[in-house]
Short mmCIF file of C-alpha atoms in Angstrom, two decimals:
data_model
loop_
_atom_site.label_atom_id
_atom_site.label_comp_id
_atom_site.label_asym_id
_atom_site.label_seq_id
_atom_site.Cartn_x
_atom_site.Cartn_y
_atom_site.Cartn_z
CA GLY A 37 100.29 97.86 110.65
CA ALA A 38 96.99 97.21 112.39
CA VAL A 39 94.23 96.01 110.09
CA VAL A 40 90.50 96.39 110.49
CA SER A 41 88.14 94.55 108.19
CA GLN A 42 84.44 94.95 107.52
CA HIS A 43 81.96 92.53 106.06
CA PRO A 44 80.15 92.85 103.80
CA SER A 45 81.76 95.60 101.72
CA ARG A 46 78.41 96.40 100.16
CA VAL A 47 74.87 95.20 100.74
CA ILE A 48 71.52 95.85 99.12
CA CYS A 49 68.38 95.02 101.04
CA LYS A 50 64.65 95.58 100.90
CA SER A 51 62.94 98.12 103.08
CA GLY A 52 61.85 96.65 106.41
CA THR A 53 64.58 94.04 106.65
CA SER A 54 67.51 94.03 109.06
CA VAL A 55 71.14 94.11 108.03
CA LYS A 56 74.16 93.11 110.07
CA ILE A 57 77.63 94.56 109.46
CA GLU A 58 80.71 92.99 111.03
CA CYS A 59 83.88 94.79 112.06
CA ARG A 60 86.98 92.82 112.95
CA SER A 61 90.41 93.79 114.21
CA LEU A 62 92.63 91.27 112.50
CA ASP A 63 95.94 91.53 114.29
CA PHE A 64 95.24 93.32 117.54
CA GLN A 65 92.77 93.36 120.36
CA ALA A 66 90.32 96.24 120.34
CA THR A 67 88.89 97.18 123.70
CA THR A 68 86.90 99.94 122.05
CA MET A 69 85.28 100.16 118.64
CA PHE A 70 83.53 103.07 116.98
CA TRP A 71 80.84 103.19 114.32
CA TYR A 72 80.52 106.06 111.86
CA ARG A 73 78.03 106.88 109.13
CA GLN A 74 78.76 108.94 106.05
CA PHE A 75 76.21 110.31 103.60
CA PRO A 76 77.29 111.34 100.08
CA LYS A 77 79.45 114.46 99.97
CA GLN A 78 79.40 114.73 103.76
CA SER A 79 81.90 114.04 106.49
CA LEU A 80 81.91 111.01 108.77
CA MET A 81 79.50 111.23 111.68
CA LEU A 82 80.21 109.26 114.84
CA MET A 83 77.23 107.09 115.73
CA ALA A 84 78.35 105.16 118.77
CA THR A 85 81.22 103.89 120.86
CA SER A 86 81.28 100.30 122.03
CA ASN A 87 83.43 98.72 124.69
CA GLU A 88 83.96 94.99 124.82
CA GLY A 89 81.46 93.33 127.11
CA SER A 90 79.38 96.42 127.85
CA LYS A 91 76.59 98.42 126.29
CA ALA A 92 77.39 100.87 123.53
CA THR A 93 77.28 104.61 124.08
CA TYR A 94 75.31 106.37 121.37
CA GLU A 95 75.81 109.92 120.14
CA GLN A 96 72.96 112.36 120.43
CA GLY A 97 70.28 111.79 117.81
CA VAL A 98 71.22 108.18 117.04
CA GLU A 99 68.46 105.68 117.81
CA LYS A 100 69.88 102.85 119.86
CA ASP A 101 66.95 100.56 119.12
CA LYS A 102 67.44 100.99 115.40
CA PHE A 103 71.21 100.63 115.33
CA LEU A 104 72.04 97.66 117.53
CA ILE A 105 75.68 97.31 118.42
CA ASN A 106 77.26 94.22 119.92
CA HIS A 107 80.90 94.05 120.97
CA ALA A 108 81.11 90.52 122.27
CA SER A 109 84.84 89.96 121.86
CA LEU A 110 88.05 91.95 121.66
CA THR A 111 88.21 91.45 117.90
CA LEU A 112 84.60 91.67 116.75
CA SER A 113 81.86 94.28 116.84
CA THR A 114 78.62 94.13 114.89
CA LEU A 115 76.19 96.84 113.84
CA THR A 116 72.67 95.74 113.00
CA VAL A 117 70.42 98.18 111.18
CA THR A 118 66.94 97.05 112.13
CA SER A 119 63.90 97.60 109.92
CA ALA A 120 66.01 99.42 107.40
CA HIS A 121 64.49 102.18 105.29
CA PRO A 122 65.83 104.02 102.23
CA GLU A 123 67.01 106.91 104.41
CA ASP A 124 69.36 104.47 106.18
CA SER A 125 71.26 104.03 102.93
CA SER A 126 74.75 105.22 103.71
CA PHE A 127 78.43 104.32 104.02
CA TYR A 128 79.08 102.75 107.40
CA ILE A 129 82.64 102.75 108.72
CA CYS A 130 83.96 101.10 111.85
CA SER A 131 87.09 101.93 113.76
CA ALA A 132 88.93 99.91 116.33
CA ARG A 133 91.14 101.24 119.06
CA SER A 134 94.05 99.14 120.20
CA ALA A 135 94.75 98.59 123.85
CA GLY A 136 98.24 100.01 123.67
CA GLY A 137 100.90 101.53 121.50
CA THR A 138 102.52 104.89 121.28
CA GLY A 139 104.11 107.00 118.63
CA THR A 140 101.46 106.64 115.99
CA ASP A 141 97.73 106.37 116.21
CA THR A 142 95.79 103.86 118.19
CA GLN A 143 92.53 104.15 116.23
CA TYR A 144 92.37 102.22 112.98
CA PHE A 145 89.60 102.40 110.41
CA GLY A 146 87.89 99.74 108.38
CA PRO A 147 87.26 100.02 104.62
CA GLY A 148 83.57 100.75 105.05
CA THR A 149 80.28 99.07 104.11
CA ARG A 150 77.98 100.56 101.51
CA LEU A 151 74.34 99.94 102.47
CA THR A 152 71.59 100.51 99.94
CA VAL A 153 67.99 100.06 101.07
CA LEU A 154 65.47 99.71 98.27
CA ASP B 61 87.28 119.29 121.81
CA ALA B 62 88.92 122.25 120.08
CA LYS B 63 87.49 123.05 116.66
CA THR B 64 89.49 123.22 113.48
CA THR B 65 88.97 125.28 110.34
CA GLN B 66 90.12 124.12 106.92
CA PRO B 67 89.52 125.43 103.40
CA PRO B 68 86.82 123.33 101.72
CA SER B 69 88.86 122.56 98.63
CA MET B 70 92.29 122.96 97.05
CA ASP B 71 93.99 122.05 93.79
CA CYS B 72 97.60 121.00 93.37
CA ALA B 73 99.63 120.18 90.27
CA GLU B 74 101.01 116.68 90.12
CA GLY B 75 104.61 116.55 91.32
CA ARG B 76 104.36 119.78 93.24
CA ALA B 77 104.11 120.14 97.01
CA ALA B 78 100.60 120.26 98.44
CA ASN B 79 100.32 122.53 101.47
CA LEU B 80 97.08 122.04 103.40
CA PRO B 81 96.41 124.60 106.15
CA CYS B 82 94.45 124.13 109.35
CA ASN B 83 93.48 126.65 112.00
CA HIS B 84 92.97 125.48 115.58
CA SER B 85 93.14 128.71 117.56
CA THR B 86 91.43 127.25 120.66
CA ILE B 87 93.75 124.28 121.03
CA SER B 88 94.84 123.63 124.59
CA GLY B 89 98.32 122.81 125.76
CA ASN B 90 97.91 119.04 125.98
CA GLU B 91 96.02 118.54 122.72
CA TYR B 92 97.57 116.97 119.65
CA VAL B 93 96.98 117.80 115.99
CA TYR B 94 96.11 114.74 113.90
CA TRP B 95 95.73 114.45 110.16
CA TYR B 96 93.74 111.78 108.33
CA ARG B 97 92.71 111.44 104.73
CA GLN B 98 89.86 109.63 103.01
CA ILE B 99 90.13 108.53 99.43
CA HIS B 100 86.75 108.25 97.74
CA SER B 101 84.65 105.31 99.02
CA GLN B 102 87.37 104.09 101.38
CA GLY B 103 87.90 104.29 105.13
CA PRO B 104 89.99 107.10 106.63
CA GLN B 105 93.74 106.67 106.76
CA TYR B 106 96.01 108.05 109.46
CA ILE B 107 98.73 110.33 108.09
CA ILE B 108 100.61 112.03 110.90
CA HIS B 109 100.22 113.77 114.23
CA GLY B 110 102.14 116.20 116.41
CA LEU B 111 102.05 118.20 119.62
CA LYS B 112 104.37 121.19 119.16
CA ASN B 113 107.38 120.07 117.15
CA ASN B 114 107.37 119.63 113.41
CA GLU B 115 107.00 116.01 112.38
CA THR B 116 107.88 114.06 109.26
CA ASN B 117 107.17 110.52 108.16
CA GLU B 118 107.12 108.62 104.89
CA MET B 119 103.80 110.15 103.90
CA ALA B 120 104.00 113.80 104.87
CA SER B 121 105.38 116.59 107.02
CA LEU B 122 103.48 118.48 109.67
CA ILE B 123 104.45 122.04 110.47
CA ILE B 124 102.93 123.48 113.65
CA THR B 125 103.27 127.19 114.38
CA GLU B 126 105.02 128.25 117.55
CA ASP B 127 101.77 129.45 119.14
CA ARG B 128 100.15 126.15 118.04
CA LYS B 129 97.13 127.98 116.67
CA SER B 130 97.62 126.64 113.17
CA SER B 131 99.38 123.91 111.27
CA THR B 132 100.17 122.88 107.72
CA LEU B 133 100.26 119.39 106.28
CA ILE B 134 102.77 119.09 103.45
CA LEU B 135 102.71 116.37 100.83
CA PRO B 136 106.13 116.99 99.22
CA HIS B 137 105.47 115.55 95.78
CA ALA B 138 101.75 115.14 95.22
CA THR B 139 100.56 112.32 92.96
CA LEU B 140 97.15 111.62 91.51
CA ARG B 141 96.66 109.02 94.23
CA ASP B 142 96.82 111.78 96.84
CA THR B 143 93.46 113.11 95.64
CA ALA B 144 91.32 112.77 98.77
CA VAL B 145 89.58 114.62 101.57
CA TYR B 146 92.07 115.62 104.27
CA TYR B 147 90.91 116.03 107.84
CA CYS B 148 92.71 118.03 110.53
CA ILE B 149 91.60 116.96 114.00
CA VAL B 150 92.55 118.06 117.48
CA ARG B 151 92.56 115.38 120.15
CA GLY B 152 93.59 115.26 123.78
CA THR B 153 95.26 111.88 123.42
CA SER B 154 95.38 109.12 120.84
CA TYR B 155 92.74 107.39 122.95
CA ASP B 156 90.15 110.10 122.37
CA LYS B 157 87.49 109.33 119.79
CA VAL B 158 88.04 110.89 116.40
CA ILE B 159 85.46 113.53 115.48
CA PHE B 160 85.61 114.59 111.84
CA GLY B 161 84.93 118.07 110.48
CA PRO B 162 84.27 118.86 106.81
CA GLY B 163 87.95 118.58 105.83
CA THR B 164 89.69 119.84 102.69
CA SER B 165 89.04 118.16 99.38
CA LEU B 166 92.39 118.05 97.60
CA SER B 167 92.43 117.50 93.86
CA VAL B 168 95.80 116.67 92.31
CA ILE B 169 95.76 117.72 88.69
CA PRO B 170 97.91 116.12 85.96
#
């Protein structure tokens, strides 16, 4: 099946620094990727949708200048949390949508990245 | 997107069938019902989806009522590894973005 990887799996950083999270589709091309955030004991919240080669579309309430998304290729999207603060500590999950396929799902999820900001 | 309603939590004895209900009374004719699950600290995993007919795969069965206003996900022989949060989601097509609700936290008990 389609595999999506994320790197790093967990990261700890100091307040004020920036952190980059990578999302890769390993065996398919992803024209669209999604970024979610999940706080403890809560559901996943969609942050933004990115299409390869164009600017990301952010959900209401998500600061685009704080959460920079780059989708430069069909297999890689990055999320950079700029000037991270403790309230940005969360579980970040990416999802990649394949360009084709029927019968099952076309949106595949990564394993998540645990960000802790001290 | 149509909203779904699920019970917040359920328990199931190991080896028994787990029946997880979902209400989607405002679903429209071309919308599918999708089920995902999330094991603690992992990414969501696709389980099954359907439009109007009942569906079965190696993981589960999906029973959709004739009026399509509700559905039930059935895990035939629950194991401890099935302990997870289960999300019922209505989508127009598999290309629509996945929006998660609170889901049902299923605990499989030895």
